[in-house]
Amino acid sequence: MENHEETLKQLAIQAQQHPVQSSQRRLALNKLVGEIVRSPNRRRRAPASWPAHLYHDLYNQALNKTLLEICQKIDQYNPEYPVMAWVNEILGYRCLDVGREYNQNTLPTYSLNELKQELPDLKPLDDEDEMLAEFLRSDPENRLKIFIKGHPEATLQVLALAILEEGKTWKQLSIDFGIPMQTIVSFVKRNLQNLTDYFRNNL
């Protein structure tokens, strides 16, 4: 265990000794990240507020944020302290951040009512379920073709119809498209809010 901590410390010091963006620094950081991921001393306890079935997704988000922060702030590391103590302190804060983001942005399931909550002042209509679905399918101004970066198949139109017609959950959409759940949540909510007038003027 002591040898592992010493390896981490030496890699951190190596990274500090090379200029930012140099290949030597990147190599040392890549090795350091790999050792952190494999470390038996890495914090794995989840905040009590996390749903058990989402632990893996939320923890990986927090870990990725932590690893990025470690790379960006490697020059702040003090060799007098264990690397994993520093890592676990940051990871603890990032776990709290991810938990807050989840609580603020995530709904347990998609439904028509929840989708409409993202569209302020949507007027009640007869057969509104079908009218909304038909509008999503027709997209008269082609404004729903925007997609998640790197995933052209995950358009707002496709995701919204999956919400409305199939009752997909955040988790199911994440699995279907192979995209982190939080990325889908943020994309859908942000763009529906941006397109409020488009919906209001056509429904």
PDB file of C-alpha atoms in Angstrom:
ATOM      1  CA  MET A   1       0.000   0.000   0.000  1.00  0.00           C
ATOM      2  CA  GLU A   2       2.850   2.369   0.863  1.00  0.00           C
ATOM      3  CA  ASN A   3       4.554   1.530  -2.443  1.00  0.00           C
ATOM      4  CA  HIS A   4       1.355   2.397  -4.305  1.00  0.00           C
ATOM      5  CA  GLU A   5       1.095   5.768  -2.571  1.00  0.00           C
ATOM      6  CA  GLU A   6       4.755   6.434  -3.332  1.00  0.00           C
ATOM      7  CA  THR A   7       4.109   5.659  -7.006  1.00  0.00           C
ATOM      8  CA  LEU A   8       1.239   8.143  -7.030  1.00  0.00           C
ATOM      9  CA  LYS A   9       3.373  10.797  -5.382  1.00  0.00           C
ATOM     10  CA  GLN A  10       6.232  10.350  -7.851  1.00  0.00           C
ATOM     11  CA  LEU A  11       3.869  10.595 -10.826  1.00  0.00           C
ATOM     12  CA  ALA A  12       2.336  13.779  -9.419  1.00  0.00           C
ATOM     13  CA  ILE A  13       5.786  15.293  -8.897  1.00  0.00           C
ATOM     14  CA  GLN A  14       6.845  14.270 -12.417  1.00  0.00           C
ATOM     15  CA  ALA A  15       3.811  16.023 -13.872  1.00  0.00           C
ATOM     16  CA  GLN A  16       4.588  19.167 -11.880  1.00  0.00           C
ATOM     17  CA  GLN A  17       8.141  19.241 -13.225  1.00  0.00           C
ATOM     18  CA  HIS A  18       7.102  19.464 -16.888  1.00  0.00           C
ATOM     19  CA  PRO A  19       5.535  22.429 -18.725  1.00  0.00           C
ATOM     20  CA  VAL A  20       1.781  22.599 -19.185  1.00  0.00           C
ATOM     21  CA  GLN A  21       0.664  20.847 -22.418  1.00  0.00           C
ATOM     22  CA  SER A  22       4.023  19.088 -22.803  1.00  0.00           C
ATOM     23  CA  SER A  23       3.951  15.426 -23.815  1.00  0.00           C
ATOM     24  CA  GLN A  24       5.924  14.496 -20.686  1.00  0.00           C
ATOM     25  CA  ARG A  25       3.345  16.136 -18.445  1.00  0.00           C
ATOM     26  CA  ARG A  26       0.464  14.449 -20.274  1.00  0.00           C
ATOM     27  CA  LEU A  27       2.180  11.073 -19.984  1.00  0.00           C
ATOM     28  CA  ALA A  28       2.707  11.483 -16.241  1.00  0.00           C
ATOM     29  CA  LEU A  29      -0.893  12.622 -15.770  1.00  0.00           C
ATOM     30  CA  ASN A  30      -2.247   9.707 -17.802  1.00  0.00           C
ATOM     31  CA  LYS A  31      -0.309   7.282 -15.626  1.00  0.00           C
ATOM     32  CA  LEU A  32      -1.435   9.084 -12.480  1.00  0.00           C
ATOM     33  CA  VAL A  33      -5.093   8.926 -13.519  1.00  0.00           C
ATOM     34  CA  GLY A  34      -4.761   5.210 -14.232  1.00  0.00           C
ATOM     35  CA  GLU A  35      -3.286   4.585 -10.785  1.00  0.00           C
ATOM     36  CA  ILE A  36      -6.002   6.637  -9.097  1.00  0.00           C
ATOM     37  CA  VAL A  37      -8.736   4.666 -10.864  1.00  0.00           C
ATOM     38  CA  ARG A  38      -7.143   1.396  -9.724  1.00  0.00           C
ATOM     39  CA  SER A  39      -6.409   2.561  -6.189  1.00  0.00           C
ATOM     40  CA  PRO A  40      -8.000   0.483  -3.407  1.00  0.00           C
ATOM     41  CA  ASN A  41      -7.976   3.639  -1.281  1.00  0.00           C
ATOM     42  CA  ARG A  42     -10.309   5.562  -3.572  1.00  0.00           C
ATOM     43  CA  ARG A  43     -13.491   6.809  -1.911  1.00  0.00           C
ATOM     44  CA  ARG A  44     -16.479   4.706  -2.980  1.00  0.00           C
ATOM     45  CA  ARG A  45     -19.120   5.665  -0.423  1.00  0.00           C
ATOM     46  CA  ALA A  46     -22.161   7.291  -1.999  1.00  0.00           C
ATOM     47  CA  PRO A  47     -24.104  10.181  -0.448  1.00  0.00           C
ATOM     48  CA  ALA A  48     -27.294   8.957   1.213  1.00  0.00           C
ATOM     49  CA  SER A  49     -29.365  11.112  -1.160  1.00  0.00           C
ATOM     50  CA  TRP A  50     -28.337   9.099  -4.242  1.00  0.00           C
ATOM     51  CA  PRO A  51     -30.883   6.559  -5.552  1.00  0.00           C
ATOM     52  CA  ALA A  52     -29.291   3.122  -5.269  1.00  0.00           C
ATOM     53  CA  HIS A  53     -30.040   2.189  -8.897  1.00  0.00           C
ATOM     54  CA  LEU A  54     -28.204   5.300 -10.154  1.00  0.00           C
ATOM     55  CA  TYR A  55     -25.115   4.930  -7.983  1.00  0.00           C
ATOM     56  CA  HIS A  56     -22.883   3.721 -10.837  1.00  0.00           C
ATOM     57  CA  ASP A  57     -23.829   6.568 -13.220  1.00  0.00           C
ATOM     58  CA  LEU A  58     -23.603   9.306 -10.617  1.00  0.00           C
ATOM     59  CA  TYR A  59     -20.368   8.013  -9.113  1.00  0.00           C
ATOM     60  CA  ASN A  60     -18.686   7.830 -12.522  1.00  0.00           C
ATOM     61  CA  GLN A  61     -19.733  11.416 -13.245  1.00  0.00           C
ATOM     62  CA  ALA A  62     -18.229  12.549  -9.938  1.00  0.00           C
ATOM     63  CA  LEU A  63     -15.059  10.537 -10.551  1.00  0.00           C
ATOM     64  CA  ASN A  64     -14.602  11.961 -14.053  1.00  0.00           C
ATOM     65  CA  LYS A  65     -15.019  15.498 -12.721  1.00  0.00           C
ATOM     66  CA  THR A  66     -12.449  14.706 -10.031  1.00  0.00           C
ATOM     67  CA  LEU A  67      -9.886  13.297 -12.456  1.00  0.00           C
ATOM     68  CA  LEU A  68     -10.233  16.342 -14.699  1.00  0.00           C
ATOM     69  CA  GLU A  69      -9.761  18.641 -11.717  1.00  0.00           C
ATOM     70  CA  ILE A  70      -6.687  16.692 -10.575  1.00  0.00           C
ATOM     71  CA  CYS A  71      -5.107  17.152 -14.010  1.00  0.00           C
ATOM     72  CA  GLN A  72      -5.967  20.849 -14.118  1.00  0.00           C
ATOM     73  CA  LYS A  73      -4.732  21.543 -10.580  1.00  0.00           C
ATOM     74  CA  ILE A  74      -1.785  19.164 -10.340  1.00  0.00           C
ATOM     75  CA  ASP A  75       0.544  22.069  -9.547  1.00  0.00           C
ATOM     76  CA  GLN A  76      -1.447  22.677  -6.361  1.00  0.00           C
ATOM     77  CA  TYR A  77      -0.623  19.221  -4.997  1.00  0.00           C
ATOM     78  CA  ASN A  78       1.582  19.301  -1.893  1.00  0.00           C
ATOM     79  CA  PRO A  79       3.947  16.257  -1.844  1.00  0.00           C
ATOM     80  CA  GLU A  80       3.924  16.322   1.955  1.00  0.00           C
ATOM     81  CA  TYR A  81       0.431  14.810   1.874  1.00  0.00           C
ATOM     82  CA  PRO A  82      -0.804  11.487   0.408  1.00  0.00           C
ATOM     83  CA  VAL A  83      -2.132  11.816  -3.125  1.00  0.00           C
ATOM     84  CA  MET A  84      -5.234   9.761  -2.341  1.00  0.00           C
ATOM     85  CA  ALA A  85      -6.126  12.004   0.598  1.00  0.00           C
ATOM     86  CA  TRP A  86      -6.167  14.922  -1.856  1.00  0.00           C
ATOM     87  CA  VAL A  87      -8.095  12.912  -4.449  1.00  0.00           C
ATOM     88  CA  ASN A  88     -10.715  11.736  -1.958  1.00  0.00           C
ATOM     89  CA  GLU A  89     -11.263  15.232  -0.632  1.00  0.00           C
ATOM     90  CA  ILE A  90     -11.991  16.519  -4.136  1.00  0.00           C
ATOM     91  CA  LEU A  91     -14.082  13.439  -4.957  1.00  0.00           C
ATOM     92  CA  GLY A  92     -16.211  14.046  -1.880  1.00  0.00           C
ATOM     93  CA  TYR A  93     -17.032  17.570  -3.050  1.00  0.00           C
ATOM     94  CA  ARG A  94     -17.728  16.428  -6.604  1.00  0.00           C
ATOM     95  CA  CYS A  95     -20.094  13.734  -5.285  1.00  0.00           C
ATOM     96  CA  LEU A  96     -22.039  16.475  -3.524  1.00  0.00           C
ATOM     97  CA  ASP A  97     -22.080  18.554  -6.729  1.00  0.00           C
ATOM     98  CA  VAL A  98     -23.377  15.661  -8.830  1.00  0.00           C
ATOM     99  CA  GLY A  99     -26.032  14.920  -6.222  1.00  0.00           C
ATOM    100  CA  ARG A 100     -27.239  18.525  -6.300  1.00  0.00           C
ATOM    101  CA  GLU A 101     -27.322  18.512 -10.107  1.00  0.00           C
ATOM    102  CA  TYR A 102     -29.328  15.289 -10.076  1.00  0.00           C
ATOM    103  CA  ASN A 103     -31.848  16.631  -7.561  1.00  0.00           C
ATOM    104  CA  GLN A 104     -32.276  19.867  -9.513  1.00  0.00           C
ATOM    105  CA  ASN A 105     -32.533  18.445 -13.016  1.00  0.00           C
ATOM    106  CA  THR A 106     -33.762  14.876 -12.860  1.00  0.00           C
ATOM    107  CA  LEU A 107     -37.346  13.673 -12.959  1.00  0.00           C
ATOM    108  CA  PRO A 108     -38.068  10.028 -12.037  1.00  0.00           C
ATOM    109  CA  THR A 109     -39.928   9.256 -15.272  1.00  0.00           C
ATOM    110  CA  TYR A 110     -40.931  11.001 -18.459  1.00  0.00           C
ATOM    111  CA  SER A 111     -44.616  11.621 -19.065  1.00  0.00           C
ATOM    112  CA  LEU A 112     -46.773  14.023 -21.033  1.00  0.00           C
ATOM    113  CA  ASN A 113     -47.386  16.164 -17.951  1.00  0.00           C
ATOM    114  CA  GLU A 114     -43.672  16.368 -17.150  1.00  0.00           C
ATOM    115  CA  LEU A 115     -42.821  17.253 -20.737  1.00  0.00           C
ATOM    116  CA  LYS A 116     -45.428  20.013 -20.692  1.00  0.00           C
ATOM    117  CA  GLN A 117     -43.969  21.377 -17.470  1.00  0.00           C
ATOM    118  CA  GLU A 118     -40.914  22.282 -19.548  1.00  0.00           C
ATOM    119  CA  LEU A 119     -43.160  24.350 -21.856  1.00  0.00           C
ATOM    120  CA  PRO A 120     -44.500  27.265 -19.788  1.00  0.00           C
ATOM    121  CA  ASP A 121     -47.996  28.612 -20.606  1.00  0.00           C
ATOM    122  CA  LEU A 122     -48.901  25.752 -22.946  1.00  0.00           C
ATOM    123  CA  LYS A 123     -52.661  26.140 -23.415  1.00  0.00           C
ATOM    124  CA  PRO A 124     -54.978  23.174 -22.718  1.00  0.00           C
ATOM    125  CA  LEU A 125     -56.142  21.592 -25.975  1.00  0.00           C
ATOM    126  CA  ASP A 126     -58.568  18.865 -26.966  1.00  0.00           C
ATOM    127  CA  ASP A 127     -56.685  15.658 -27.742  1.00  0.00           C
ATOM    128  CA  GLU A 128     -53.557  17.471 -26.594  1.00  0.00           C
ATOM    129  CA  ASP A 129     -51.529  14.279 -26.382  1.00  0.00           C
ATOM    130  CA  GLU A 130     -51.887  13.592 -30.091  1.00  0.00           C
ATOM    131  CA  MET A 131     -51.562  17.240 -31.085  1.00  0.00           C
ATOM    132  CA  LEU A 132     -48.283  17.578 -29.240  1.00  0.00           C
ATOM    133  CA  ALA A 133     -46.995  14.308 -30.706  1.00  0.00           C
ATOM    134  CA  GLU A 134     -48.016  15.386 -34.214  1.00  0.00           C
ATOM    135  CA  PHE A 135     -46.249  18.708 -33.772  1.00  0.00           C
ATOM    136  CA  LEU A 136     -43.096  16.944 -32.603  1.00  0.00           C
ATOM    137  CA  ARG A 137     -43.211  14.642 -35.628  1.00  0.00           C
ATOM    138  CA  SER A 138     -43.876  17.387 -38.193  1.00  0.00           C
ATOM    139  CA  ASP A 139     -41.505  20.023 -36.743  1.00  0.00           C
ATOM    140  CA  PRO A 140     -42.615  22.616 -39.355  1.00  0.00           C
ATOM    141  CA  GLU A 141     -39.534  24.808 -38.971  1.00  0.00           C
ATOM    142  CA  ASN A 142     -37.049  21.943 -38.505  1.00  0.00           C
ATOM    143  CA  ARG A 143     -35.969  23.319 -35.144  1.00  0.00           C
ATOM    144  CA  LEU A 144     -36.104  19.985 -33.343  1.00  0.00           C
ATOM    145  CA  LYS A 145     -33.327  18.419 -35.410  1.00  0.00           C
ATOM    146  CA  ILE A 146     -30.629  19.669 -33.045  1.00  0.00           C
ATOM    147  CA  PHE A 147     -28.731  16.813 -31.460  1.00  0.00           C
ATOM    148  CA  ILE A 148     -26.369  16.017 -28.618  1.00  0.00           C
ATOM    149  CA  LYS A 149     -22.782  16.703 -29.673  1.00  0.00           C
ATOM    150  CA  GLY A 150     -21.222  13.566 -31.137  1.00  0.00           C
ATOM    151  CA  HIS A 151     -24.586  11.760 -31.257  1.00  0.00           C
ATOM    152  CA  PRO A 152     -26.492  12.853 -34.394  1.00  0.00           C
ATOM    153  CA  GLU A 153     -29.070  10.132 -33.780  1.00  0.00           C
ATOM    154  CA  ALA A 154     -30.063  11.698 -30.443  1.00  0.00           C
ATOM    155  CA  THR A 155     -32.042  14.658 -31.758  1.00  0.00           C
ATOM    156  CA  LEU A 156     -34.375  16.684 -29.586  1.00  0.00           C
ATOM    157  CA  GLN A 157     -37.230  15.419 -31.769  1.00  0.00           C
ATOM    158  CA  VAL A 158     -36.362  11.757 -31.198  1.00  0.00           C
ATOM    159  CA  LEU A 159     -35.833  12.229 -27.478  1.00  0.00           C
ATOM    160  CA  ALA A 160     -39.037  14.236 -27.014  1.00  0.00           C
ATOM    161  CA  LEU A 161     -41.105  11.618 -28.849  1.00  0.00           C
ATOM    162  CA  ALA A 162     -39.539   8.889 -26.743  1.00  0.00           C
ATOM    163  CA  ILE A 163     -40.606  10.872 -23.686  1.00  0.00           C
ATOM    164  CA  LEU A 164     -44.132  11.512 -24.900  1.00  0.00           C
ATOM    165  CA  GLU A 165     -45.105   8.319 -26.716  1.00  0.00           C
ATOM    166  CA  GLU A 166     -43.001   5.644 -25.051  1.00  0.00           C
ATOM    167  CA  GLY A 167     -42.773   6.989 -21.519  1.00  0.00           C
ATOM    168  CA  LYS A 168     -39.015   6.481 -21.479  1.00  0.00           C
ATOM    169  CA  THR A 169     -37.135   7.184 -18.255  1.00  0.00           C
ATOM    170  CA  TRP A 170     -33.857   9.088 -18.055  1.00  0.00           C
ATOM    171  CA  LYS A 171     -32.133   5.810 -17.313  1.00  0.00           C
ATOM    172  CA  GLN A 172     -33.681   4.046 -20.324  1.00  0.00           C
ATOM    173  CA  LEU A 173     -32.697   6.831 -22.692  1.00  0.00           C
ATOM    174  CA  SER A 174     -29.164   6.770 -21.331  1.00  0.00           C
ATOM    175  CA  ILE A 175     -28.937   3.030 -22.021  1.00  0.00           C
ATOM    176  CA  ASP A 176     -30.618   3.247 -25.438  1.00  0.00           C
ATOM    177  CA  PHE A 177     -28.278   5.931 -26.765  1.00  0.00           C
ATOM    178  CA  GLY A 178     -25.153   5.159 -24.750  1.00  0.00           C
ATOM    179  CA  ILE A 179     -25.046   8.731 -23.457  1.00  0.00           C
ATOM    180  CA  PRO A 180     -24.575   9.781 -19.805  1.00  0.00           C
ATOM    181  CA  MET A 181     -27.931  10.423 -18.196  1.00  0.00           C
ATOM    182  CA  GLN A 182     -27.032  13.917 -17.005  1.00  0.00           C
ATOM    183  CA  THR A 183     -26.041  14.908 -20.558  1.00  0.00           C
ATOM    184  CA  ILE A 184     -29.483  13.916 -21.858  1.00  0.00           C
ATOM    185  CA  VAL A 185     -31.266  15.637 -18.966  1.00  0.00           C
ATOM    186  CA  SER A 186     -29.435  18.919 -19.509  1.00  0.00           C
ATOM    187  CA  PHE A 187     -29.826  18.807 -23.307  1.00  0.00           C
ATOM    188  CA  VAL A 188     -33.579  18.156 -23.248  1.00  0.00           C
ATOM    189  CA  LYS A 189     -34.451  20.637 -20.508  1.00  0.00           C
ATOM    190  CA  ARG A 190     -32.238  23.425 -21.871  1.00  0.00           C
ATOM    191  CA  ASN A 191     -33.503  23.173 -25.444  1.00  0.00           C
ATOM    192  CA  LEU A 192     -37.172  22.777 -24.572  1.00  0.00           C
ATOM    193  CA  GLN A 193     -36.932  25.933 -22.505  1.00  0.00           C
ATOM    194  CA  ASN A 194     -35.185  27.738 -25.383  1.00  0.00           C
ATOM    195  CA  LEU A 195     -37.957  26.675 -27.774  1.00  0.00           C
ATOM    196  CA  THR A 196     -40.890  27.714 -25.584  1.00  0.00           C
ATOM    197  CA  ASP A 197     -42.100  30.304 -28.124  1.00  0.00           C
ATOM    198  CA  TYR A 198     -41.840  27.778 -30.965  1.00  0.00           C
ATOM    199  CA  PHE A 199     -44.173  25.412 -29.114  1.00  0.00           C
ATOM    200  CA  ARG A 200     -46.529  28.162 -27.943  1.00  0.00           C
ATOM    201  CA  ASN A 201     -46.914  29.600 -31.452  1.00  0.00           C
ATOM    202  CA  ASN A 202     -47.681  26.247 -33.054  1.00  0.00           C
ATOM    203  CA  LEU A 203     -49.957  24.621 -30.488  1.00  0.00           C
TER     204      LEU A 203
END
